[in-house]
Short mmCIF file of N, CA and C in Angstrom, two decimals:
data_model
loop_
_atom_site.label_atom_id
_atom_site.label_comp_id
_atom_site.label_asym_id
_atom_site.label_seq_id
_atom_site.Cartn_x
_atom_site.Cartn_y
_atom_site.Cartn_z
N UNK A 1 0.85 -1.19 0.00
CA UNK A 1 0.00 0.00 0.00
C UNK A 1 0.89 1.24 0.00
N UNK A 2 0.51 2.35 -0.72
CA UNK A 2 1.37 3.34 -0.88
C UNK A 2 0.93 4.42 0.42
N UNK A 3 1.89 4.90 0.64
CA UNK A 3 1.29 6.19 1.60
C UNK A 3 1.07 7.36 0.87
N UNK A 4 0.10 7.69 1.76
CA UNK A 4 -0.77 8.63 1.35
C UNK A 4 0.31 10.04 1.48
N UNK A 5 0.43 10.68 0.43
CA UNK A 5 1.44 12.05 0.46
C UNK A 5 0.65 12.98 1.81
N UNK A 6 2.04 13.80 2.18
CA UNK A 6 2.04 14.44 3.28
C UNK A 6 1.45 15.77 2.82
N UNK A 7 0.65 16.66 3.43
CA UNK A 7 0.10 18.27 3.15
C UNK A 7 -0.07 18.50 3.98
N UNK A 8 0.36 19.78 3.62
CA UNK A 8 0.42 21.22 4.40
C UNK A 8 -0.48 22.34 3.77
N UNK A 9 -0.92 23.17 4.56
CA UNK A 9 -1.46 24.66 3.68
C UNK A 9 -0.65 25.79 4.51
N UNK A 10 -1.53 26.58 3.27
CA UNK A 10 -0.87 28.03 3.48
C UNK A 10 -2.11 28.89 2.91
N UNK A 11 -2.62 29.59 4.15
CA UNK A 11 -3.21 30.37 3.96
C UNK A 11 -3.76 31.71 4.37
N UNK A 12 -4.37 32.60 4.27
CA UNK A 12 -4.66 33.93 4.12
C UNK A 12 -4.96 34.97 3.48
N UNK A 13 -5.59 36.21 4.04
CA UNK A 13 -6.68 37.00 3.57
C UNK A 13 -5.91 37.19 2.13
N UNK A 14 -7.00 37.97 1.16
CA UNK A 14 -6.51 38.13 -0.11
C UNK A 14 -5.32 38.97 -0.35
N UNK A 15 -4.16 38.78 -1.24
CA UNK A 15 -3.12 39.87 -1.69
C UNK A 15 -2.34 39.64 -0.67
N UNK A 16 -2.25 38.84 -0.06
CA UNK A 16 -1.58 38.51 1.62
C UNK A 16 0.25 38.07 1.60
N UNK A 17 -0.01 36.98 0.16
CA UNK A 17 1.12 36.73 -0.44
C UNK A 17 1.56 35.27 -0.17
N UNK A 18 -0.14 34.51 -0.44
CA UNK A 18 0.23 32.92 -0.32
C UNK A 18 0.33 32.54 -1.75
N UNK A 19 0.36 32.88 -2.67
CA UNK A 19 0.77 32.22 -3.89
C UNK A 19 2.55 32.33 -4.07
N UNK A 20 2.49 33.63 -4.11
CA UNK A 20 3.81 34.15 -4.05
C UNK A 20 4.83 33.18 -3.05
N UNK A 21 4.27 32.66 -1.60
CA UNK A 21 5.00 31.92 -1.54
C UNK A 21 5.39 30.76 -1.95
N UNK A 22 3.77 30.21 -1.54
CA UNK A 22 3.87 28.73 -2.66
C UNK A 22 5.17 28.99 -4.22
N UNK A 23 4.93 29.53 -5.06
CA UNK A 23 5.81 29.63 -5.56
C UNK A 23 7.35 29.75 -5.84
N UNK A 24 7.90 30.12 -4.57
CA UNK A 24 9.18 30.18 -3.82
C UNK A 24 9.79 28.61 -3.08
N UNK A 25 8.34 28.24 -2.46
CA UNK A 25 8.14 26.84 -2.12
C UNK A 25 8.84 25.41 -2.68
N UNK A 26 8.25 25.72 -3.90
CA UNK A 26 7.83 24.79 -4.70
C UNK A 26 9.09 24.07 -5.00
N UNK A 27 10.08 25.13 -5.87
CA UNK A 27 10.94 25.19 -6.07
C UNK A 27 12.62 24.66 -5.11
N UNK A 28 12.26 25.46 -3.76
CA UNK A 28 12.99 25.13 -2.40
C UNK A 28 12.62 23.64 -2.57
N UNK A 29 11.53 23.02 -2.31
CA UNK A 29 11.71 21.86 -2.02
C UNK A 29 11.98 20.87 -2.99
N UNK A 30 11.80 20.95 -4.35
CA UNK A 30 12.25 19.94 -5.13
C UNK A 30 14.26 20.05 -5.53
N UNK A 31 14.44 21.42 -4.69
CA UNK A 31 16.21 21.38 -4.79
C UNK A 31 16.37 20.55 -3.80
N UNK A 32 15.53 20.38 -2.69
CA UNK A 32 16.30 19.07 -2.03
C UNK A 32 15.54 17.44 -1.88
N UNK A 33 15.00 17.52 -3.16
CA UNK A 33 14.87 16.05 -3.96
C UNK A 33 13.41 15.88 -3.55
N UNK A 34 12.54 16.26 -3.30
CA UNK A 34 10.60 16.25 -3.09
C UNK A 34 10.39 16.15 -3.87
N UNK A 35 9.37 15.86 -4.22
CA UNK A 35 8.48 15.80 -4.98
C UNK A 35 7.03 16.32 -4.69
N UNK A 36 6.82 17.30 -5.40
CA UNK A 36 5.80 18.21 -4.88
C UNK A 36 4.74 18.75 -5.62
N UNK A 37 3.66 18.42 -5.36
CA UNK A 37 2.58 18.83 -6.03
C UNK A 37 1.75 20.07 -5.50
N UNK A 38 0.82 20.55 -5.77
CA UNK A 38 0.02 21.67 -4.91
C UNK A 38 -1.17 21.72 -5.43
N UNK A 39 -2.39 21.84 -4.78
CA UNK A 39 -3.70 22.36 -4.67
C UNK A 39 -4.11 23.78 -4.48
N UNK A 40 -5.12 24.05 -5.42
CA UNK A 40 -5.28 25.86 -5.08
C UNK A 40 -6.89 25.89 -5.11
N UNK A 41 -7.18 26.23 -3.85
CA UNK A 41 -8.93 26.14 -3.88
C UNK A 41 -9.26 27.93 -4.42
N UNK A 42 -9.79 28.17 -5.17
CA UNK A 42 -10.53 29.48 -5.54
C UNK A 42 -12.20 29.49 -5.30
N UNK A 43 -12.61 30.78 -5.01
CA UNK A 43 -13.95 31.05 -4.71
C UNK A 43 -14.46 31.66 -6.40
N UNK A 44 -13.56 31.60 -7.23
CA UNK A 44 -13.88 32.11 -8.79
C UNK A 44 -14.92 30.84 -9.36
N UNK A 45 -15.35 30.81 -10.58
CA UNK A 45 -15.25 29.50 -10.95
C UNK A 45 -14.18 29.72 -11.90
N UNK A 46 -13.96 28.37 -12.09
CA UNK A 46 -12.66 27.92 -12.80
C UNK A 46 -12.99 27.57 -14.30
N UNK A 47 -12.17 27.83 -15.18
CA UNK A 47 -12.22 27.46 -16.86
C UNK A 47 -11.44 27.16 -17.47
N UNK A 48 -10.77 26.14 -17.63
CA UNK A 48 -9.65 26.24 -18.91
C UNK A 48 -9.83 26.11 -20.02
N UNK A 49 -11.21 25.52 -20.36
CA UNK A 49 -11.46 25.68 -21.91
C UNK A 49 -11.84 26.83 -22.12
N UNK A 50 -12.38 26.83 -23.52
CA UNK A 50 -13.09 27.95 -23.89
C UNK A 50 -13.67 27.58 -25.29
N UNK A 51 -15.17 28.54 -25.53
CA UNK A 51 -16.03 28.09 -26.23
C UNK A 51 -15.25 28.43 -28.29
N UNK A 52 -15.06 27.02 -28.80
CA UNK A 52 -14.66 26.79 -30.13
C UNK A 52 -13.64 25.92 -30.37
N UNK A 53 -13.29 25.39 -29.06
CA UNK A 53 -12.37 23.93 -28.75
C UNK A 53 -12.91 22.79 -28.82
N UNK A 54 -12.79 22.00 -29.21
CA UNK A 54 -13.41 20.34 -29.05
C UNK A 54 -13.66 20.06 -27.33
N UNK A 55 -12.63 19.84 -26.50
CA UNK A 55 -13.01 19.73 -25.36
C UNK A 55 -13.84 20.49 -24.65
N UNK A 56 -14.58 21.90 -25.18
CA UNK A 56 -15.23 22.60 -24.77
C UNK A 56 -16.64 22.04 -25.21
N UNK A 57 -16.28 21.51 -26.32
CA UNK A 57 -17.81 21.08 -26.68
C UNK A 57 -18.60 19.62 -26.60
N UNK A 58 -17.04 19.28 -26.04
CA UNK A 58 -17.34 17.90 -25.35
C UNK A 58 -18.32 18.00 -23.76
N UNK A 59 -17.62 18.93 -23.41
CA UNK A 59 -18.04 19.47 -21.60
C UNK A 59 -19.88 19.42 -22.13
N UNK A 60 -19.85 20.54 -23.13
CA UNK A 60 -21.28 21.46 -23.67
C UNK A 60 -22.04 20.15 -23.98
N UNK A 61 -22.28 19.05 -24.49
CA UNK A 61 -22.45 18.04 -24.88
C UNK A 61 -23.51 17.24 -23.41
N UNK A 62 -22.39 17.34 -22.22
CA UNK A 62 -22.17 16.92 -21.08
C UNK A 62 -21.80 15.92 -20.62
N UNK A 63 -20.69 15.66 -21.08
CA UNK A 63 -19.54 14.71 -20.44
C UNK A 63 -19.57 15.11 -18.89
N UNK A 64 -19.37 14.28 -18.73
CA UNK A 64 -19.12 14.06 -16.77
C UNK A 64 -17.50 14.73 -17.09
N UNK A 65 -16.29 13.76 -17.45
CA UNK A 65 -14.88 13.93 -17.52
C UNK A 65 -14.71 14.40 -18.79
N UNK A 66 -13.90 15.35 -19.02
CA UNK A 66 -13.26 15.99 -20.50
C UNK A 66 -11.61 15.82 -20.31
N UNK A 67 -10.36 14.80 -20.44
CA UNK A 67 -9.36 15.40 -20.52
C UNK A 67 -8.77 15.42 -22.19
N UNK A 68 -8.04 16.29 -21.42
CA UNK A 68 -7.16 16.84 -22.71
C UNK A 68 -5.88 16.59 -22.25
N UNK A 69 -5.10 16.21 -23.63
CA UNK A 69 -3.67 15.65 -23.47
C UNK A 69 -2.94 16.32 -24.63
N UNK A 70 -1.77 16.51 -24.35
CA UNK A 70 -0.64 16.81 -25.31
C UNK A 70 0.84 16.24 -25.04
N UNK A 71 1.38 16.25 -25.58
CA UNK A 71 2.83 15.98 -25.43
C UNK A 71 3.58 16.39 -24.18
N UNK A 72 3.02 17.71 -23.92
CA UNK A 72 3.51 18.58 -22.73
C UNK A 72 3.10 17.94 -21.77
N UNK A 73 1.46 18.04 -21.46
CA UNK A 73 0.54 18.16 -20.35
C UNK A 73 -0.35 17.59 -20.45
N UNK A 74 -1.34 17.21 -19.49
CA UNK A 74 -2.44 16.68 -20.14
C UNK A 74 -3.50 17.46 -18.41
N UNK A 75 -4.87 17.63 -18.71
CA UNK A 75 -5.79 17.98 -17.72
C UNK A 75 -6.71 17.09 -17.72
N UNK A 76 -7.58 17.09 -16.46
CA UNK A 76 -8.98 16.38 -16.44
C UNK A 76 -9.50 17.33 -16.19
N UNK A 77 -10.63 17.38 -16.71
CA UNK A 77 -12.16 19.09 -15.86
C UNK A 77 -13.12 17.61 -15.99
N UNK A 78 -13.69 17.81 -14.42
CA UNK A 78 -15.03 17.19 -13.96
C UNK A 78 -15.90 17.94 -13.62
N UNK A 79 -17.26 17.89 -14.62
CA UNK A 79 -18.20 18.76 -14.25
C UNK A 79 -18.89 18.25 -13.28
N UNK A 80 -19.14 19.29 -12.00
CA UNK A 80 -19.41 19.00 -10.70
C UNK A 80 -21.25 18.97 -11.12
N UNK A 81 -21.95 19.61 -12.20
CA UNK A 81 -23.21 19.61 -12.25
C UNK A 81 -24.07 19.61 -11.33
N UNK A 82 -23.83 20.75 -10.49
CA UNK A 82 -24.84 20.83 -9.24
C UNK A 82 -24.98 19.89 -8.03
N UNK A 83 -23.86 19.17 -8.62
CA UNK A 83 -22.86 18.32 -6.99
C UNK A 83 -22.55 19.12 -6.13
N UNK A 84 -22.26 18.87 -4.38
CA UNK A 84 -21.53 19.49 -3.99
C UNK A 84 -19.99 19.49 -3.94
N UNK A 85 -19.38 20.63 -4.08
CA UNK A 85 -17.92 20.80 -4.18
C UNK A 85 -17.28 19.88 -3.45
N UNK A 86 -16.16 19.19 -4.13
CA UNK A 86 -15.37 18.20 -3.27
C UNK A 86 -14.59 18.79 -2.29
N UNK A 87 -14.74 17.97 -1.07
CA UNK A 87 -13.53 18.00 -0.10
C UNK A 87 -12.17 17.98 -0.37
N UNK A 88 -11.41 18.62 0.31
CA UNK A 88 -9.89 18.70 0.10
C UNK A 88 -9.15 17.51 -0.24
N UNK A 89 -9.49 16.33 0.71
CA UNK A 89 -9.11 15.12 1.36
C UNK A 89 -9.52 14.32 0.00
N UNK A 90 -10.89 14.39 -0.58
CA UNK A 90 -11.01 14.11 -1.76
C UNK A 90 -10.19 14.36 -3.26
N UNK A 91 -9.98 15.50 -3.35
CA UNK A 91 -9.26 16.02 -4.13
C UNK A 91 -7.76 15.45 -4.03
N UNK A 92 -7.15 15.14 -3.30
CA UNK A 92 -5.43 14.92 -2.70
C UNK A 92 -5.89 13.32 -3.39
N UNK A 93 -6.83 12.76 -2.82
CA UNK A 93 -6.60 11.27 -2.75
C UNK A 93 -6.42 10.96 -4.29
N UNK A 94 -6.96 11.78 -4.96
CA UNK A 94 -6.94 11.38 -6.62
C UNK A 94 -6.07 11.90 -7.63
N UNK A 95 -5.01 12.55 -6.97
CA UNK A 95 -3.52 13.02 -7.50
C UNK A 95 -2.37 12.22 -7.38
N UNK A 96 -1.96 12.41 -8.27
CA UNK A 96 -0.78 11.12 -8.67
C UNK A 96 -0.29 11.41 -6.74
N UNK A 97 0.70 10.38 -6.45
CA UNK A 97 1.63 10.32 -5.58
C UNK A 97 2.63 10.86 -5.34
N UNK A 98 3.15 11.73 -4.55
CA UNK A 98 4.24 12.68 -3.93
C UNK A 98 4.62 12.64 -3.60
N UNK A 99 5.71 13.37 -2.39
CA UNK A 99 6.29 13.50 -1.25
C UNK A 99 5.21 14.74 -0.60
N UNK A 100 5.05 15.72 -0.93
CA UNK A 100 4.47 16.78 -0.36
C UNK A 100 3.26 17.46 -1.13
N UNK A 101 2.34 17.59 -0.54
CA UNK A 101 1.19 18.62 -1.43
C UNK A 101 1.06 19.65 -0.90
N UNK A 102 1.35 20.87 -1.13
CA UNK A 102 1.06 21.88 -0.93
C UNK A 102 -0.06 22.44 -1.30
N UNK A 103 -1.18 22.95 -0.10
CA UNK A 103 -2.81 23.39 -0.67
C UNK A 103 -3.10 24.45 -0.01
N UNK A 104 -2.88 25.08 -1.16
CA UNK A 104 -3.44 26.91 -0.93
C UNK A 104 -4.66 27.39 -0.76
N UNK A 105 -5.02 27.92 0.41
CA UNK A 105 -6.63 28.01 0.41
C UNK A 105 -6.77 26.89 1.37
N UNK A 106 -8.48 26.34 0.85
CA UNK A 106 -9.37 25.58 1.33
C UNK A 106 -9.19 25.90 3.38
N UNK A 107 -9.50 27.31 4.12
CA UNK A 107 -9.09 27.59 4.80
C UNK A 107 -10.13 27.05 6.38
N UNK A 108 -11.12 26.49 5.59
CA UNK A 108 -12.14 25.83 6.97
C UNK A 108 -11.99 24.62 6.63
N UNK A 109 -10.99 23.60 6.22
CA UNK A 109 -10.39 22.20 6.69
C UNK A 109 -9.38 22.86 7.38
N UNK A 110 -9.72 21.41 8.51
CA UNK A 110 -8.85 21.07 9.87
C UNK A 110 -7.44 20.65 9.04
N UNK A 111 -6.49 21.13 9.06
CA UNK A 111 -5.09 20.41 8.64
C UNK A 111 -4.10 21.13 8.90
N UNK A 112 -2.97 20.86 9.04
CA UNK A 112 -1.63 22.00 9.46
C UNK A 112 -1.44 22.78 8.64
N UNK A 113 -1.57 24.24 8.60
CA UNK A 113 -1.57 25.64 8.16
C UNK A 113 -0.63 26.05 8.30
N UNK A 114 -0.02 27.25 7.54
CA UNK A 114 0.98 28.86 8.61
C UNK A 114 -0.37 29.46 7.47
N UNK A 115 -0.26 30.34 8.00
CA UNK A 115 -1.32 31.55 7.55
C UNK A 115 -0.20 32.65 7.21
N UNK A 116 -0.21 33.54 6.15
CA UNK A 116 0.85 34.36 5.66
C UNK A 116 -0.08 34.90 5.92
N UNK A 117 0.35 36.24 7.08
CA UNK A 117 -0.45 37.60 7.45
C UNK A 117 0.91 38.84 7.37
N UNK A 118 -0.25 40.17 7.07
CA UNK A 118 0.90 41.21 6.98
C UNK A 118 -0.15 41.73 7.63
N UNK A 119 0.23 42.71 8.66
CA UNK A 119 -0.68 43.96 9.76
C UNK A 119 -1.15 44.85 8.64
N UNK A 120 0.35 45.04 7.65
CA UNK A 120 0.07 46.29 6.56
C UNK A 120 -1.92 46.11 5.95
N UNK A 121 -1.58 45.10 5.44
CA UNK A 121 -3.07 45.22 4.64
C UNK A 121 -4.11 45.53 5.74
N UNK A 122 -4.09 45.42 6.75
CA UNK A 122 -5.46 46.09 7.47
C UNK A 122 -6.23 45.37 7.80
N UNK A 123 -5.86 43.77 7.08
CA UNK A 123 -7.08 42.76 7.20
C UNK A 123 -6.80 41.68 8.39
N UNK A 124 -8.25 41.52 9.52
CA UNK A 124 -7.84 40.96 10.56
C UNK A 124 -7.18 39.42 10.18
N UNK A 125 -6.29 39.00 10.89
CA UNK A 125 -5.78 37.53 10.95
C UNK A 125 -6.58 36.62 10.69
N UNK A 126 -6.41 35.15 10.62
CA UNK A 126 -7.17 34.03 10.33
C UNK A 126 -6.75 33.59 11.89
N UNK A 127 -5.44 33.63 12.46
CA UNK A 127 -4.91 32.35 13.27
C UNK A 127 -5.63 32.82 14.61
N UNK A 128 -6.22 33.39 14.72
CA UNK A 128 -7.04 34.01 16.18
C UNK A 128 -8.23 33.14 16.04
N UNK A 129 -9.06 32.64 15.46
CA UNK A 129 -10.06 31.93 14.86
C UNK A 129 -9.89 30.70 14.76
N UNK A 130 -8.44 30.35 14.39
CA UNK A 130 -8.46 28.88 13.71
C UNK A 130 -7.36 28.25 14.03
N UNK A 131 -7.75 27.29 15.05
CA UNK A 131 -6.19 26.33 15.99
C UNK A 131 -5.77 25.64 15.25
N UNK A 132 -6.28 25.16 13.42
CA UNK A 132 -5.37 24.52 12.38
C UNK A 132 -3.98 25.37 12.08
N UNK A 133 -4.71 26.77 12.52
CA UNK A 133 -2.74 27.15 11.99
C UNK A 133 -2.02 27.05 13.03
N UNK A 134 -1.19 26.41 12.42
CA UNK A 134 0.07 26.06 13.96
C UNK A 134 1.32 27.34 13.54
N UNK A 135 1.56 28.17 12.75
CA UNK A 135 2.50 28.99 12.39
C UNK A 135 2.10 30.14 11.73
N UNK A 136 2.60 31.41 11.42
CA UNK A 136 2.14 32.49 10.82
C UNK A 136 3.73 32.59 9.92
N UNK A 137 3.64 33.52 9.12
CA UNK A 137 4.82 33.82 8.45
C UNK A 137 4.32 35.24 8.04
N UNK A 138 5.06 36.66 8.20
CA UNK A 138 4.95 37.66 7.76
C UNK A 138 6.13 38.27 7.55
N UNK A 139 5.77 39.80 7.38
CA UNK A 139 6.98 40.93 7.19
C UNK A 139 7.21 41.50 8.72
N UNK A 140 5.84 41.36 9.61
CA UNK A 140 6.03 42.15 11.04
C UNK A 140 4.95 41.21 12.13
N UNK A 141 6.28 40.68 13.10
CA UNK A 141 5.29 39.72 13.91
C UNK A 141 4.35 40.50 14.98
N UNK A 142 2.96 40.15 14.69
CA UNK A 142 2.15 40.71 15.63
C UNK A 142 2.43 40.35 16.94
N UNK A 143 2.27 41.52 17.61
CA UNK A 143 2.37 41.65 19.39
C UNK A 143 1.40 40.42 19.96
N UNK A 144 0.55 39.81 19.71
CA UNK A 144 -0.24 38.98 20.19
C UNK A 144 -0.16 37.40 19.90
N UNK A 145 1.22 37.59 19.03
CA UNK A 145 0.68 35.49 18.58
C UNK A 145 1.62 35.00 19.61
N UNK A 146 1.01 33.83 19.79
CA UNK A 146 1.28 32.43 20.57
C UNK A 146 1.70 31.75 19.71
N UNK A 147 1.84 31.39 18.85
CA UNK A 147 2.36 30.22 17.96
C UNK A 147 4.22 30.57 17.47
N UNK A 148 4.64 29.69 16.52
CA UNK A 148 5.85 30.10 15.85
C UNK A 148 5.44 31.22 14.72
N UNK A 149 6.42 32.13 14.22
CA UNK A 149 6.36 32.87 13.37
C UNK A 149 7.32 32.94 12.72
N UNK A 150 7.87 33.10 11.48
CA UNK A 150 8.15 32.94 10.39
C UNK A 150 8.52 34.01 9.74
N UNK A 151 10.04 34.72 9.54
CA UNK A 151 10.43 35.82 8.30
C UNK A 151 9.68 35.19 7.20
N UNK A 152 8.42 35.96 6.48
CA UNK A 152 8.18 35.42 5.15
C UNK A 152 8.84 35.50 4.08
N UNK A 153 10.45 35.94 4.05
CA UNK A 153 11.55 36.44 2.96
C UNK A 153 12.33 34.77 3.11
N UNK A 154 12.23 34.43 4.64
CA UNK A 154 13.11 33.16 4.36
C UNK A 154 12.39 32.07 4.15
N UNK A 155 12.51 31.31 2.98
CA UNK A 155 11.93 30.39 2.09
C UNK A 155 12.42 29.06 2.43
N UNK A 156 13.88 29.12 2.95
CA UNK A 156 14.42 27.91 3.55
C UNK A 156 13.72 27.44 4.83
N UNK A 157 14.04 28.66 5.64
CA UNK A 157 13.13 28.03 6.89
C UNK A 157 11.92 27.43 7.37
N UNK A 158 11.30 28.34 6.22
CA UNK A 158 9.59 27.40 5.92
C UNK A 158 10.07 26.20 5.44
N UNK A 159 10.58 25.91 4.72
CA UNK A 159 10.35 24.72 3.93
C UNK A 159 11.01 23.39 4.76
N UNK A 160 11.65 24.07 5.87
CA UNK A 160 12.11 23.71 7.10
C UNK A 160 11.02 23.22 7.86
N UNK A 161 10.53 23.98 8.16
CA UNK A 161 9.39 24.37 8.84
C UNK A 161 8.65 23.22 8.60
N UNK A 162 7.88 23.41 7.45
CA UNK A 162 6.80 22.70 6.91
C UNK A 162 7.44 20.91 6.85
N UNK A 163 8.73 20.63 6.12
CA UNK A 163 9.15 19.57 6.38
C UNK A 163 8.88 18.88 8.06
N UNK A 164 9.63 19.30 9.01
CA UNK A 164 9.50 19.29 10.09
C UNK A 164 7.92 18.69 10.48
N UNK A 165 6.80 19.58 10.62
CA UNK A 165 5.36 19.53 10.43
C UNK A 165 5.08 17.99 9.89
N UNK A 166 5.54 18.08 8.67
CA UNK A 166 4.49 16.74 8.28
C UNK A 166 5.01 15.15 8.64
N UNK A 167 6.81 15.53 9.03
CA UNK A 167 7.28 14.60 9.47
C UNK A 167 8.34 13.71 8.34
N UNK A 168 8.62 14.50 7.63
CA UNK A 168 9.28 14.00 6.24
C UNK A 168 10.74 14.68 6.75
N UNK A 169 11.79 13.46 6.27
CA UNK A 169 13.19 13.36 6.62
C UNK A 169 13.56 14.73 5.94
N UNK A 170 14.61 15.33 6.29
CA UNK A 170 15.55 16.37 5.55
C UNK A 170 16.20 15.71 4.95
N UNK A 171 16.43 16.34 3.28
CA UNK A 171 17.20 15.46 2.60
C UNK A 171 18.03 16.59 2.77
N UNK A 172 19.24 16.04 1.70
CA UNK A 172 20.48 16.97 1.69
C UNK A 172 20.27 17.58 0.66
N UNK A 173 20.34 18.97 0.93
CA UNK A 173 20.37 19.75 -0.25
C UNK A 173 20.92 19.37 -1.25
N UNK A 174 20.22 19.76 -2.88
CA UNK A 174 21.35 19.95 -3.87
C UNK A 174 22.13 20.86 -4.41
N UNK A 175 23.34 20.79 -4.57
CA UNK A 175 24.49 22.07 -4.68
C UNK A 175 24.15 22.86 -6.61
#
């Protein structure tokens, strides 16, 4: 039986600067040999087709599954058709196999968090509310947290951090 890949999130209010990290992330951890995938929950709806594509008119048709493949890449879009939205836990279980998933968003599942907060934006915290975040990471640590906090410039230490968290060995960097 394979084990089930390890996740973490990262989350907070909008413009906050959780993509931006994820992106810094991503990278940090596959230099020291991960394998890493990531999840991004949006409140948008989502589209990657568009209307005058075959797979668009496959969806229009109403296919349940539409993927599309190329040489590069390939996608699945499942039309949810007035389903309710899948769970996180759902979503992870049906992604290839990893070392780490990183899932941005989805901020009312229970799971180990840092919440990237800045005072600057004005917008109140998440981690006062929500005992899933075990860490914060910003530019200026608020006078009030209890938890660990996090320079959000250092990318190593999170990824430190977050290793640590899910319980996955430190590998040795690559030079």
């Amino acid at each position: 039986m394979t084990r089930p890949p390890q996740s973490f999130g990262l989350v907070g209010r909008s413009g906050s600067g959780k993509t931006t990290l994820a992106v810094r992330l991503i990278p940090e951890l596959k230099s020291r040999g991960y394998r890493v995938s990531t999840v991004k929950h949006t409140h948008h709806a989502v589209d990657i087709d568009r209307p005058g594509k075959d797979s668009y008119a496959h969806r229009e048709a109403g296919a349940e599954e539409v993927m599309i493949a190329s040489a590069k890449r390939w996608a699945l879009m499942h039309e949810l058709r007035g389903e309710e939205e899948p769970k996180m836990d759902a979503l992870v279980a049906i992604m290839t196999p990893v070392d780490l998933i990183l899932i941005e968003g989805f901020k009312n599942h229970a799971y180990p968090k840092l919440e990237v907060y800045r005072p600057t934006l004005g917008k109140s915290p998440l981690y006062k509310t929500d005992p899933a975040i075990i860490a914060v990471a910003g530019d200026e640590k608020p006078d009030d947290l209890s938890r660990p906090y996090l320079d959000l410039n250092d990318t190593a230490t999170i990824a430190d951090f977050i290793l640590d968290t899910v319980g996955l060995e430190k590998k040795k960097e690559s030079s």
